């Protein structure tokens, strides 16, 4: 029985292995700043505060609604992550379907193995952020487009457009997937399920794109109605416009972050390079359309004024598909080479098994080391490590000198979650985007701290606290007590 028939067995086995691996990893992964902010929003919504008007948040409304819904269950950070894990699972399934239709089940299986074990995906697939959920919903649009080519029913295109429109209300990072969806509609022929070729101009019709865009427009209309135009235009779009006006795009910083992403996922991009060298003379190979999708995602990232590490996860599906093809192609070439060796079939089989296990072990060992490096990527110096080791002491100090209901301002949202203390609703997320983007001033920050009678102020993250030097001076004068740890200052009453 060939792999095309066995995939129904292999796919559940891989997905189950992924879930087990993530369940083991989740407790060991450090909570990031962005996750801490989103958890704070969920907990504050549970206390009755309204997002946008009372709780400051830059995220899109569907994501905020979902986080607020989970907040009602008083889940721990691990509980949140276990829920978000299923978005990563959906992204794996969607990527498998897309790859299987385009390139067959062998490549699809290799693709989801490479994606599931990629360093960034392992670390961020269950993170409490909006990018992976948005991509998991947006890639459903591609799945439905393929379904249209197989069933010839325009409803699938309409539904695909609606899925992408919904994904935008999770995160605007789904924009690149929408551009990729239109690219698929334009270039893929109607026989995609059987014999995939690129056929620009022949099958790309206004009717197909129109059905997809109609779904997008209806989803956007419903979303704006449910979220209310005031929230969309007076808060979300206005705040993002203010950030873009005051915070210039740094192509150098963006390119550096993307370069680090490539380095952390070295094996993936090594196979991508191999694949492109194999197909560069085949102008109608389906991998080119996947490459276009990846390049569109790259361009979107380079246009961001304050690119974050988790945003770069939008790059993961397209390189994984290209790398999956390269992996299978390389395996087939090695198999043909081994058949030419002057050894019997039993020894050849033994050699294949031993080599495969050795390479798999090496791949997983290197991947584990990269995962640890990715997990501790913010620890640049020995002082950073010491600060992390002192976190239990810091958490204990905060808990001893403040009550659970007290307003406590902590520049590191992850530390605030560990301490179980929340800031004033308007002071969630004192990030670079908010401070340098002109959405809050230090004078306003001090005023709100007084109005909410915040019992303590803690500075521990240099990349955030260095933006708040005046507020630091205000806290030094306003609070009678001060406690210092390594790179951490606590002002308290």
Tab-separated table of C-alpha atoms in Angstrom:
chain	number	residue	atom	x	y	z
A	1	UNK	CA	0.000	0.000	0.000
A	2	UNK	CA	1.604	3.321	-1.089
A	3	UNK	CA	1.856	6.508	0.958
A	4	UNK	CA	-1.128	8.077	-0.807
A	5	UNK	CA	-3.325	5.435	0.834
A	6	UNK	CA	-1.508	5.294	4.144
A	7	UNK	CA	-1.740	9.009	4.859
A	8	UNK	CA	-4.960	8.524	6.837
A	9	UNK	CA	-2.901	6.515	9.310
A	10	UNK	CA	0.256	8.638	9.246
A	11	UNK	CA	-1.498	11.999	9.569
A	12	UNK	CA	-3.335	11.236	12.868
A	13	UNK	CA	-0.124	9.702	14.244
A	14	UNK	CA	1.848	12.873	13.447
A	15	UNK	CA	-0.841	15.149	14.854
A	16	UNK	CA	-1.074	13.078	18.031
A	17	UNK	CA	2.700	13.218	18.393
A	18	UNK	CA	2.564	16.979	17.930
A	19	UNK	CA	-0.082	17.380	20.653
A	20	UNK	CA	1.891	15.189	23.075
A	21	UNK	CA	5.108	17.078	22.349
A	22	UNK	CA	3.438	20.458	22.829
A	23	UNK	CA	1.764	19.340	26.060
A	24	UNK	CA	5.233	18.456	27.385
A	25	UNK	CA	6.835	21.684	26.124
A	26	UNK	CA	4.215	24.210	27.205
A	27	UNK	CA	5.133	24.236	30.935
A	28	UNK	CA	8.818	24.762	30.055
A	29	UNK	CA	8.378	27.717	27.683
A	30	UNK	CA	8.845	31.198	29.105
A	31	UNK	CA	5.821	33.472	28.973
A	32	UNK	CA	6.511	36.362	26.589
A	33	UNK	CA	5.647	40.007	27.059
A	34	UNK	CA	2.891	39.877	24.404
A	35	UNK	CA	1.346	36.816	26.028
A	36	UNK	CA	1.370	38.604	29.369
A	37	UNK	CA	-0.472	41.579	27.862
A	38	UNK	CA	-3.134	39.351	26.308
A	39	UNK	CA	-3.622	37.449	29.560
A	40	UNK	CA	-4.023	40.727	31.446
A	41	UNK	CA	-6.684	41.796	28.954
A	42	UNK	CA	-8.542	38.509	29.425
A	43	UNK	CA	-8.476	38.805	33.214
A	44	UNK	CA	-9.561	42.469	33.185
A	45	UNK	CA	-12.475	41.721	30.847
A	46	UNK	CA	-13.488	39.013	33.292
A	47	UNK	CA	-13.572	41.693	36.008
A	48	UNK	CA	-16.124	43.627	33.962
A	49	UNK	CA	-13.940	46.151	32.143
A	50	UNK	CA	-14.729	46.838	28.489
A	51	UNK	CA	-11.967	46.431	25.906
A	52	UNK	CA	-10.827	49.469	23.918
A	53	UNK	CA	-12.945	51.987	25.841
A	54	UNK	CA	-11.644	50.980	29.300
A	55	UNK	CA	-8.891	48.424	28.701
A	56	UNK	CA	-6.179	49.573	26.332
A	57	UNK	CA	-5.468	46.999	23.618
A	58	UNK	CA	-4.124	47.159	20.077
A	59	UNK	CA	-5.322	43.685	19.073
A	60	UNK	CA	-8.215	43.017	16.693
A	61	UNK	CA	-11.750	42.533	18.117
A	62	UNK	CA	-12.316	38.832	17.393
A	63	UNK	CA	-9.084	37.955	19.163
A	64	UNK	CA	-9.940	40.229	22.088
A	65	UNK	CA	-13.405	38.650	22.330
A	66	UNK	CA	-11.862	35.167	22.370
A	67	UNK	CA	-9.306	36.084	25.043
A	68	UNK	CA	-12.064	37.693	27.113
A	69	UNK	CA	-14.188	34.553	26.751
A	70	UNK	CA	-11.326	32.395	28.052
A	71	UNK	CA	-10.774	34.890	30.870
A	72	UNK	CA	-14.232	34.087	32.222
A	73	UNK	CA	-13.008	30.586	33.070
A	74	UNK	CA	-10.119	31.929	35.187
A	75	UNK	CA	-7.676	29.765	33.274
A	76	UNK	CA	-4.017	29.748	34.214
A	77	UNK	CA	-1.453	30.737	31.561
A	78	UNK	CA	-0.952	27.020	30.867
A	79	UNK	CA	-4.707	26.615	30.454
A	80	UNK	CA	-4.758	29.428	27.894
A	81	UNK	CA	-1.874	27.820	26.010
A	82	UNK	CA	-3.598	24.437	25.887
A	83	UNK	CA	-6.600	26.090	24.230
A	84	UNK	CA	-4.419	27.972	21.751
A	85	UNK	CA	-2.639	24.710	20.963
A	86	UNK	CA	-5.626	23.711	18.822
A	87	UNK	CA	-5.050	26.634	16.480
A	88	UNK	CA	-1.581	25.261	15.814
A	89	UNK	CA	-3.151	21.877	15.155
A	90	UNK	CA	-5.593	23.440	12.674
A	91	UNK	CA	-2.734	25.170	10.865
A	92	UNK	CA	-0.949	21.834	10.520
A	93	UNK	CA	-4.059	20.179	9.086
A	94	UNK	CA	-4.682	23.044	6.636
A	95	UNK	CA	-1.060	23.001	5.505
A	96	UNK	CA	-1.289	19.250	4.979
A	97	UNK	CA	-4.412	19.597	2.816
A	98	UNK	CA	-2.929	22.402	0.711
A	99	UNK	CA	0.293	20.463	0.156
A	100	UNK	CA	-1.441	17.162	-0.588
A	101	UNK	CA	-3.599	18.731	-3.292
A	102	UNK	CA	-0.639	20.479	-4.893
A	103	UNK	CA	2.175	17.986	-4.418
A	104	UNK	CA	0.823	14.660	-3.122
A	105	UNK	CA	0.610	12.888	0.220
A	106	UNK	CA	4.324	12.095	0.535
A	107	UNK	CA	5.280	15.761	0.352
A	108	UNK	CA	2.339	16.684	2.619
A	109	UNK	CA	3.532	14.300	5.334
A	110	UNK	CA	7.093	15.597	5.068
A	111	UNK	CA	5.790	19.168	5.166
A	112	UNK	CA	3.828	18.882	8.391
A	113	UNK	CA	6.701	16.984	10.028
A	114	UNK	CA	9.087	19.813	9.150
A	115	UNK	CA	6.545	22.460	10.175
A	116	UNK	CA	5.643	20.764	13.459
A	117	UNK	CA	9.323	20.429	14.413
A	118	UNK	CA	10.423	23.882	13.230
A	119	UNK	CA	11.857	25.843	16.142
A	120	UNK	CA	9.554	28.857	15.807
A	121	UNK	CA	6.455	26.696	15.428
A	122	UNK	CA	7.325	24.565	18.456
A	123	UNK	CA	7.817	27.692	20.562
A	124	UNK	CA	4.882	29.750	19.290
A	125	UNK	CA	2.175	27.358	18.053
A	126	UNK	CA	0.467	27.469	21.462
A	127	UNK	CA	1.412	31.026	22.424
A	128	UNK	CA	-1.370	33.319	23.637
A	129	UNK	CA	-0.998	35.651	20.681
A	130	UNK	CA	-3.094	36.316	17.584
A	131	UNK	CA	-0.785	35.372	14.702
A	132	UNK	CA	-1.078	31.555	14.691
A	133	UNK	CA	-4.884	31.648	15.245
A	134	UNK	CA	-5.222	34.169	12.398
A	135	UNK	CA	-3.063	32.064	10.075
A	136	UNK	CA	-4.951	28.883	10.960
A	137	UNK	CA	-8.256	30.511	9.972
A	138	UNK	CA	-6.788	32.301	6.943
A	139	UNK	CA	-5.339	29.088	5.496
A	140	UNK	CA	-8.873	27.675	5.543
A	141	UNK	CA	-9.482	30.151	2.728
A	142	UNK	CA	-6.868	28.323	0.641
A	143	UNK	CA	-8.385	24.951	1.546
A	144	UNK	CA	-11.814	26.127	0.372
A	145	UNK	CA	-10.338	27.476	-2.869
A	146	UNK	CA	-8.963	24.015	-3.628
A	147	UNK	CA	-12.333	22.571	-2.743
A	148	UNK	CA	-13.901	24.865	-5.334
A	149	UNK	CA	-11.550	23.580	-8.041
A	150	UNK	CA	-12.578	20.020	-7.185
A	151	UNK	CA	-16.358	20.585	-6.746
A	152	UNK	CA	-16.926	23.544	-9.107
A	153	UNK	CA	-19.280	25.196	-6.626
A	154	UNK	CA	-18.836	28.956	-6.174
A	155	UNK	CA	-20.038	28.646	-2.573
A	156	UNK	CA	-16.584	27.307	-1.658
A	157	UNK	CA	-14.934	30.456	-3.010
A	158	UNK	CA	-17.420	32.629	-1.135
A	159	UNK	CA	-16.797	30.683	2.087
A	160	UNK	CA	-13.049	30.956	1.559
A	161	UNK	CA	-13.319	34.719	1.289
A	162	UNK	CA	-15.460	34.852	4.437
A	163	UNK	CA	-12.831	32.827	6.324
A	164	UNK	CA	-10.109	35.238	5.342
A	165	UNK	CA	-12.292	38.202	6.288
A	166	UNK	CA	-12.844	36.643	9.719
A	167	UNK	CA	-9.100	36.023	10.085
A	168	UNK	CA	-8.450	39.759	9.705
A	169	UNK	CA	-10.479	40.318	12.889
A	170	UNK	CA	-8.036	37.999	14.655
A	171	UNK	CA	-4.918	39.686	13.315
A	172	UNK	CA	-4.047	41.819	10.313
A	173	UNK	CA	-1.065	39.479	9.853
A	174	UNK	CA	-3.525	37.324	7.898
A	175	UNK	CA	-3.348	39.916	5.108
A	176	UNK	CA	-0.535	38.069	3.340
A	177	UNK	CA	-2.573	34.844	3.293
A	178	UNK	CA	-5.367	36.729	1.532
A	179	UNK	CA	-2.958	37.952	-1.128
A	180	UNK	CA	-1.784	34.368	-1.434
A	181	UNK	CA	-5.384	33.199	-1.864
A	182	UNK	CA	-5.938	35.623	-4.741
A	183	UNK	CA	-2.688	34.415	-6.282
A	184	UNK	CA	-3.973	30.837	-6.133
A	185	UNK	CA	-7.238	31.864	-7.793
A	186	UNK	CA	-5.386	33.658	-10.585
A	187	UNK	CA	-2.721	31.062	-11.367
A	188	UNK	CA	-4.095	27.617	-10.608
A	189	UNK	CA	-6.078	25.774	-13.248
A	190	UNK	CA	-9.332	23.929	-12.730
A	191	UNK	CA	-7.617	20.543	-12.785
A	192	UNK	CA	-5.637	21.323	-9.661
A	193	UNK	CA	-6.719	18.184	-7.817
A	194	UNK	CA	-5.325	15.902	-10.523
A	195	UNK	CA	-2.557	17.610	-12.428
A	196	UNK	CA	-1.363	20.880	-11.002
A	197	UNK	CA	0.152	23.416	-13.377
A	198	UNK	CA	0.413	27.152	-13.366
A	199	UNK	CA	-1.718	28.763	-16.023
A	200	UNK	CA	-1.731	32.565	-15.696
A	201	UNK	CA	-4.493	34.252	-17.601
A	202	UNK	CA	-6.401	31.174	-18.779
A	203	UNK	CA	-8.425	30.209	-15.713
A	204	UNK	CA	-8.155	33.421	-13.711
A	205	UNK	CA	-11.554	35.043	-14.154
A	206	UNK	CA	-13.230	38.027	-12.579
A	207	UNK	CA	-16.077	35.741	-11.585
A	208	UNK	CA	-13.865	33.533	-9.378
A	209	UNK	CA	-12.085	36.424	-7.717
A	210	UNK	CA	-15.419	38.242	-7.364
A	211	UNK	CA	-17.038	35.331	-5.505
A	212	UNK	CA	-14.087	35.214	-3.118
A	213	UNK	CA	-14.058	38.983	-2.585
A	214	UNK	CA	-17.812	38.982	-1.986
A	215	UNK	CA	-17.269	36.620	0.930
A	216	UNK	CA	-14.528	38.926	2.218
A	217	UNK	CA	-16.748	42.015	2.040
A	218	UNK	CA	-19.681	40.353	3.787
A	219	UNK	CA	-17.396	39.035	6.561
A	220	UNK	CA	-15.860	42.491	6.989
A	221	UNK	CA	-19.302	44.100	7.096
A	222	UNK	CA	-20.587	41.690	9.724
A	223	UNK	CA	-17.381	42.100	11.725
A	224	UNK	CA	-17.558	45.894	11.726
A	225	UNK	CA	-21.236	45.744	12.720
A	226	UNK	CA	-20.594	43.359	15.625
A	227	UNK	CA	-17.489	45.175	16.860
A	228	UNK	CA	-19.222	48.547	16.183
A	229	UNK	CA	-17.770	51.164	13.802
A	230	UNK	CA	-16.672	53.246	16.782
A	231	UNK	CA	-14.316	50.546	17.991
A	232	UNK	CA	-12.953	49.826	14.511
A	233	UNK	CA	-12.423	53.393	13.337
A	234	UNK	CA	-12.036	55.461	16.529
A	235	UNK	CA	-9.813	53.023	18.398
A	236	UNK	CA	-8.149	50.296	16.327
A	237	UNK	CA	-7.530	52.055	13.007
A	238	UNK	CA	-6.881	55.415	14.650
A	239	UNK	CA	-4.307	53.956	17.061
A	240	UNK	CA	-2.499	52.063	14.311
A	241	UNK	CA	-2.481	55.201	12.133
A	242	UNK	CA	-0.981	57.183	15.027
A	243	UNK	CA	1.747	54.567	15.491
A	244	UNK	CA	2.614	54.606	11.789
A	245	UNK	CA	2.758	58.390	11.844
A	246	UNK	CA	5.066	58.619	14.865
A	247	UNK	CA	7.099	55.422	14.616
A	248	UNK	CA	9.076	55.159	11.371
A	249	UNK	CA	9.638	51.797	9.685
A	250	UNK	CA	13.109	50.438	10.393
A	251	UNK	CA	13.971	48.119	7.520
A	252	UNK	CA	17.260	47.265	9.227
A	253	UNK	CA	15.597	46.102	12.452
A	254	UNK	CA	12.938	44.183	10.544
A	255	UNK	CA	15.499	42.464	8.352
A	256	UNK	CA	17.576	41.581	11.437
A	257	UNK	CA	14.569	39.941	13.106
A	258	UNK	CA	13.735	37.988	9.967
A	259	UNK	CA	17.384	36.946	9.681
A	260	UNK	CA	17.259	35.605	13.241
A	261	UNK	CA	14.070	33.744	12.363
A	262	UNK	CA	15.806	32.102	9.397
A	263	UNK	CA	18.776	31.144	11.595
A	264	UNK	CA	16.526	29.561	14.235
A	265	UNK	CA	14.780	27.554	11.509
A	266	UNK	CA	17.994	26.696	9.682
A	267	UNK	CA	17.012	23.201	8.484
A	268	UNK	CA	13.766	24.473	6.994
A	269	UNK	CA	15.432	27.160	4.922
A	270	UNK	CA	18.320	24.896	3.948
A	271	UNK	CA	15.793	22.567	2.334
A	272	UNK	CA	14.054	25.572	0.755
A	273	UNK	CA	17.336	26.521	-0.906
A	274	UNK	CA	17.773	22.960	-2.161
A	275	UNK	CA	14.221	22.877	-3.555
A	276	UNK	CA	14.597	26.151	-5.449
A	277	UNK	CA	17.846	25.002	-7.040
A	278	UNK	CA	16.025	21.883	-8.256
A	279	UNK	CA	13.070	23.655	-9.874
A	280	UNK	CA	14.558	26.910	-11.142
A	281	UNK	CA	14.246	25.758	-14.783
A	282	UNK	CA	10.640	24.531	-14.368
A	283	UNK	CA	8.575	27.656	-14.913
A	284	UNK	CA	5.232	25.908	-14.316
A	285	UNK	CA	6.146	24.066	-11.114
A	286	UNK	CA	3.511	24.563	-8.333
A	287	UNK	CA	6.237	25.468	-5.842
A	288	UNK	CA	6.551	28.853	-7.525
A	289	UNK	CA	3.092	29.847	-6.365
A	290	UNK	CA	4.047	28.841	-2.826
A	291	UNK	CA	7.176	30.969	-3.166
A	292	UNK	CA	5.033	33.927	-4.259
A	293	UNK	CA	2.931	33.446	-1.123
A	294	UNK	CA	6.085	33.446	0.990
A	295	UNK	CA	7.463	36.560	-0.703
A	296	UNK	CA	4.168	38.401	-0.158
A	297	UNK	CA	4.400	37.516	3.547
A	298	UNK	CA	7.996	38.755	3.637
A	299	UNK	CA	7.027	42.072	2.034
A	300	UNK	CA	4.196	42.568	4.540
A	301	UNK	CA	6.635	42.018	7.423
A	302	UNK	CA	9.155	44.498	6.048
A	303	UNK	CA	6.460	47.200	6.007
A	304	UNK	CA	5.715	46.954	9.734
A	305	UNK	CA	6.779	49.944	11.891
A	306	UNK	CA	7.318	47.818	15.007
A	307	UNK	CA	7.844	44.224	13.910
A	308	UNK	CA	7.523	41.629	16.682
A	309	UNK	CA	9.029	38.147	16.777
A	310	UNK	CA	5.634	36.436	16.795
A	311	UNK	CA	4.571	38.323	13.633
A	312	UNK	CA	7.192	36.448	11.607
A	313	UNK	CA	5.295	33.186	12.157
A	314	UNK	CA	3.290	34.061	9.032
A	315	UNK	CA	6.339	32.898	7.063
A	316	UNK	CA	6.152	29.327	8.376
A	317	UNK	CA	3.647	27.522	6.094
A	318	UNK	CA	5.144	28.459	2.706
A	319	UNK	CA	8.794	27.549	3.491
A	320	UNK	CA	7.578	24.320	5.133
A	321	UNK	CA	5.784	23.294	1.920
A	322	UNK	CA	8.801	24.094	-0.243
A	323	UNK	CA	11.105	22.306	2.204
A	324	UNK	CA	8.774	19.292	2.313
A	325	UNK	CA	9.049	18.913	-1.453
A	326	UNK	CA	12.837	19.182	-1.227
A	327	UNK	CA	12.986	16.567	1.521
A	328	UNK	CA	11.010	14.042	-0.532
A	329	UNK	CA	12.964	14.828	-3.693
A	330	UNK	CA	16.246	14.320	-1.854
A	331	UNK	CA	15.001	11.030	-0.379
A	332	UNK	CA	13.996	9.773	-3.851
A	333	UNK	CA	17.384	10.677	-5.286
A	334	UNK	CA	19.191	8.904	-2.462
A	335	UNK	CA	16.960	5.865	-2.952
A	336	UNK	CA	17.861	5.713	-6.646
A	337	UNK	CA	21.532	6.063	-5.775
A	338	UNK	CA	21.348	3.276	-3.177
A	339	UNK	CA	19.754	0.916	-5.705
A	340	UNK	CA	22.883	1.261	-7.784
A	341	UNK	CA	25.097	0.111	-4.930
A	342	UNK	CA	26.430	-3.424	-5.102
A	343	UNK	CA	24.761	-4.701	-1.922
A	344	UNK	CA	21.797	-6.985	-1.365
A	345	UNK	CA	18.332	-5.657	-0.501
A	346	UNK	CA	18.477	-6.724	3.159
A	347	UNK	CA	21.692	-4.781	3.782
A	348	UNK	CA	20.343	-1.832	1.809
A	349	UNK	CA	17.216	-1.788	3.972
A	350	UNK	CA	19.312	-1.984	7.147
A	351	UNK	CA	21.505	0.846	5.885
A	352	UNK	CA	18.417	2.972	5.190
A	353	UNK	CA	16.971	2.352	8.641
A	354	UNK	CA	20.239	3.068	10.439
A	355	UNK	CA	20.908	6.217	8.400
A	356	UNK	CA	17.354	7.487	8.878
A	357	UNK	CA	17.462	6.987	12.644
A	358	UNK	CA	20.873	8.650	12.863
A	359	UNK	CA	19.739	11.670	10.829
A	360	UNK	CA	16.469	11.914	12.755
A	361	UNK	CA	18.323	11.842	16.070
A	362	UNK	CA	20.740	14.525	14.894
A	363	UNK	CA	17.879	16.664	13.543
A	364	UNK	CA	15.939	16.450	16.812
A	365	UNK	CA	19.062	17.101	18.922
A	366	UNK	CA	19.919	20.244	16.975
A	367	UNK	CA	16.255	21.271	17.047
A	368	UNK	CA	16.119	20.914	20.828
A	369	UNK	CA	19.208	23.097	21.247
A	370	UNK	CA	17.723	25.710	18.916
A	371	UNK	CA	14.453	25.620	20.843
A	372	UNK	CA	16.261	26.330	24.103
A	373	UNK	CA	18.131	29.194	22.466
A	374	UNK	CA	14.862	30.569	21.056
A	375	UNK	CA	13.161	30.248	24.431
A	376	UNK	CA	15.915	32.269	26.141
A	377	UNK	CA	16.574	34.640	23.223
A	378	UNK	CA	15.964	37.750	25.348
A	379	UNK	CA	18.736	36.819	27.797
A	380	UNK	CA	21.665	38.634	26.216
A	381	UNK	CA	23.942	38.888	29.257
A	382	UNK	CA	24.701	37.161	32.538
A	383	UNK	CA	22.719	39.891	34.288
A	384	UNK	CA	19.619	38.918	32.310
A	385	UNK	CA	20.004	35.310	33.426
A	386	UNK	CA	20.479	36.352	37.045
A	387	UNK	CA	17.372	38.525	36.780
A	388	UNK	CA	15.377	35.550	35.531
A	389	UNK	CA	16.713	33.354	38.346
A	390	UNK	CA	15.626	36.014	40.857
A	391	UNK	CA	12.082	36.108	39.511
A	392	UNK	CA	10.631	33.912	42.322
A	393	UNK	CA	12.116	36.339	44.864
A	394	UNK	CA	10.688	39.330	43.017
A	395	UNK	CA	7.270	37.694	42.731
A	396	UNK	CA	7.292	36.863	46.449
A	397	UNK	CA	8.255	40.453	47.337
A	398	UNK	CA	5.426	41.909	45.231
A	399	UNK	CA	2.893	39.543	46.764
A	400	UNK	CA	4.012	40.384	50.300
A	401	UNK	CA	3.789	44.145	49.833
A	402	UNK	CA	0.632	44.375	47.722
A	403	UNK	CA	-2.839	42.837	47.829
A	404	UNK	CA	-4.361	40.827	44.943
A	405	UNK	CA	-6.799	43.645	44.107
A	406	UNK	CA	-4.178	46.408	44.216
A	407	UNK	CA	-3.164	48.280	41.092
A	408	UNK	CA	0.474	47.416	40.406
A	409	UNK	CA	2.341	48.774	37.380
A	410	UNK	CA	4.962	46.364	36.043
A	411	UNK	CA	6.747	47.082	32.769
A	412	UNK	CA	7.119	43.338	32.069
A	413	UNK	CA	3.629	41.919	31.504
A	414	UNK	CA	4.899	38.334	31.868
A	415	UNK	CA	6.270	39.155	35.332
A	416	UNK	CA	2.947	40.776	36.237
A	417	UNK	CA	1.132	37.543	35.369
A	418	UNK	CA	3.612	35.512	37.423
A	419	UNK	CA	3.011	37.844	40.388
A	420	UNK	CA	-0.763	37.792	39.940
A	421	UNK	CA	-1.041	41.579	39.895
A	422	UNK	CA	-2.855	43.724	37.329
A	423	UNK	CA	-2.341	47.385	36.373
A	424	UNK	CA	-5.053	49.957	35.846
A	425	UNK	CA	-7.062	48.935	32.744
A	426	UNK	CA	-5.765	51.921	30.746
A	427	UNK	CA	-2.158	50.993	31.570
A	428	UNK	CA	-2.070	47.524	30.036
A	429	UNK	CA	0.769	47.249	27.549
A	430	UNK	CA	3.405	49.949	28.085
A	431	UNK	CA	5.165	48.809	24.937
A	432	UNK	CA	7.510	50.567	22.533
A	433	UNK	CA	4.663	50.923	20.034
A	434	UNK	CA	2.451	52.671	22.559
A	435	UNK	CA	5.045	54.962	24.132
A	436	UNK	CA	7.108	55.904	21.071
A	437	UNK	CA	4.015	55.743	18.849
A	438	UNK	CA	2.489	58.637	20.794
A	439	UNK	CA	-0.465	56.776	22.317
A	440	UNK	CA	0.458	57.637	25.902
A	441	UNK	CA	2.693	60.189	27.577
A	442	UNK	CA	4.631	59.784	30.797
A	443	UNK	CA	2.596	62.612	32.297
A	444	UNK	CA	-0.617	60.701	31.564
A	445	UNK	CA	0.943	57.559	32.955
A	446	UNK	CA	1.742	59.264	36.285
A	447	UNK	CA	-1.726	60.815	36.412
A	448	UNK	CA	-3.439	57.436	35.910
A	449	UNK	CA	-1.201	55.808	38.516
A	450	UNK	CA	-2.374	58.393	41.041
A	451	UNK	CA	-6.041	58.173	40.049
A	452	UNK	CA	-6.050	54.391	40.502
A	453	UNK	CA	-3.953	54.567	43.668
A	454	UNK	CA	-1.390	52.111	42.315
A	455	UNK	CA	0.429	50.588	45.277
A	456	UNK	CA	3.677	49.764	43.503
A	457	UNK	CA	5.642	50.422	40.317
A	458	UNK	CA	8.245	47.967	39.042
A	459	UNK	CA	10.893	48.530	36.359
A	460	UNK	CA	12.697	45.454	35.073
A	461	UNK	CA	12.789	45.475	31.254
A	462	UNK	CA	15.324	47.929	29.854
A	463	UNK	CA	13.757	48.084	26.402
A	464	UNK	CA	10.526	49.309	28.050
A	465	UNK	CA	11.715	51.128	31.165
A	466	UNK	CA	14.315	53.214	29.287
A	467	UNK	CA	11.389	54.792	27.449
A	468	UNK	CA	9.894	55.852	30.801
A	469	UNK	CA	12.722	57.784	32.453
A	470	UNK	CA	10.453	60.662	33.556
A	471	UNK	CA	7.915	58.244	35.001
A	472	UNK	CA	10.774	56.477	36.787
A	473	UNK	CA	11.768	59.779	38.396
A	474	UNK	CA	8.138	60.438	39.348
A	475	UNK	CA	7.868	57.024	41.025
A	476	UNK	CA	11.122	57.641	42.898
A	477	UNK	CA	9.639	60.814	44.399
A	478	UNK	CA	6.077	59.578	44.874
A	479	UNK	CA	6.667	56.243	46.629
A	480	UNK	CA	8.326	56.233	50.063
A	481	UNK	CA	9.874	52.759	49.773
A	482	UNK	CA	12.258	51.249	47.274
A	483	UNK	CA	13.670	47.751	46.784
A	484	UNK	CA	16.282	46.747	44.227
A	485	UNK	CA	17.149	43.395	42.696
A	486	UNK	CA	19.463	42.711	39.787
A	487	UNK	CA	18.256	45.070	37.048
A	488	UNK	CA	14.932	45.440	38.849
A	489	UNK	CA	13.656	48.397	40.864
A	490	UNK	CA	10.450	48.305	42.883
A	491	UNK	CA	8.811	51.441	44.281
A	492	UNK	CA	6.037	50.743	46.768
A	493	UNK	CA	3.951	52.281	49.543
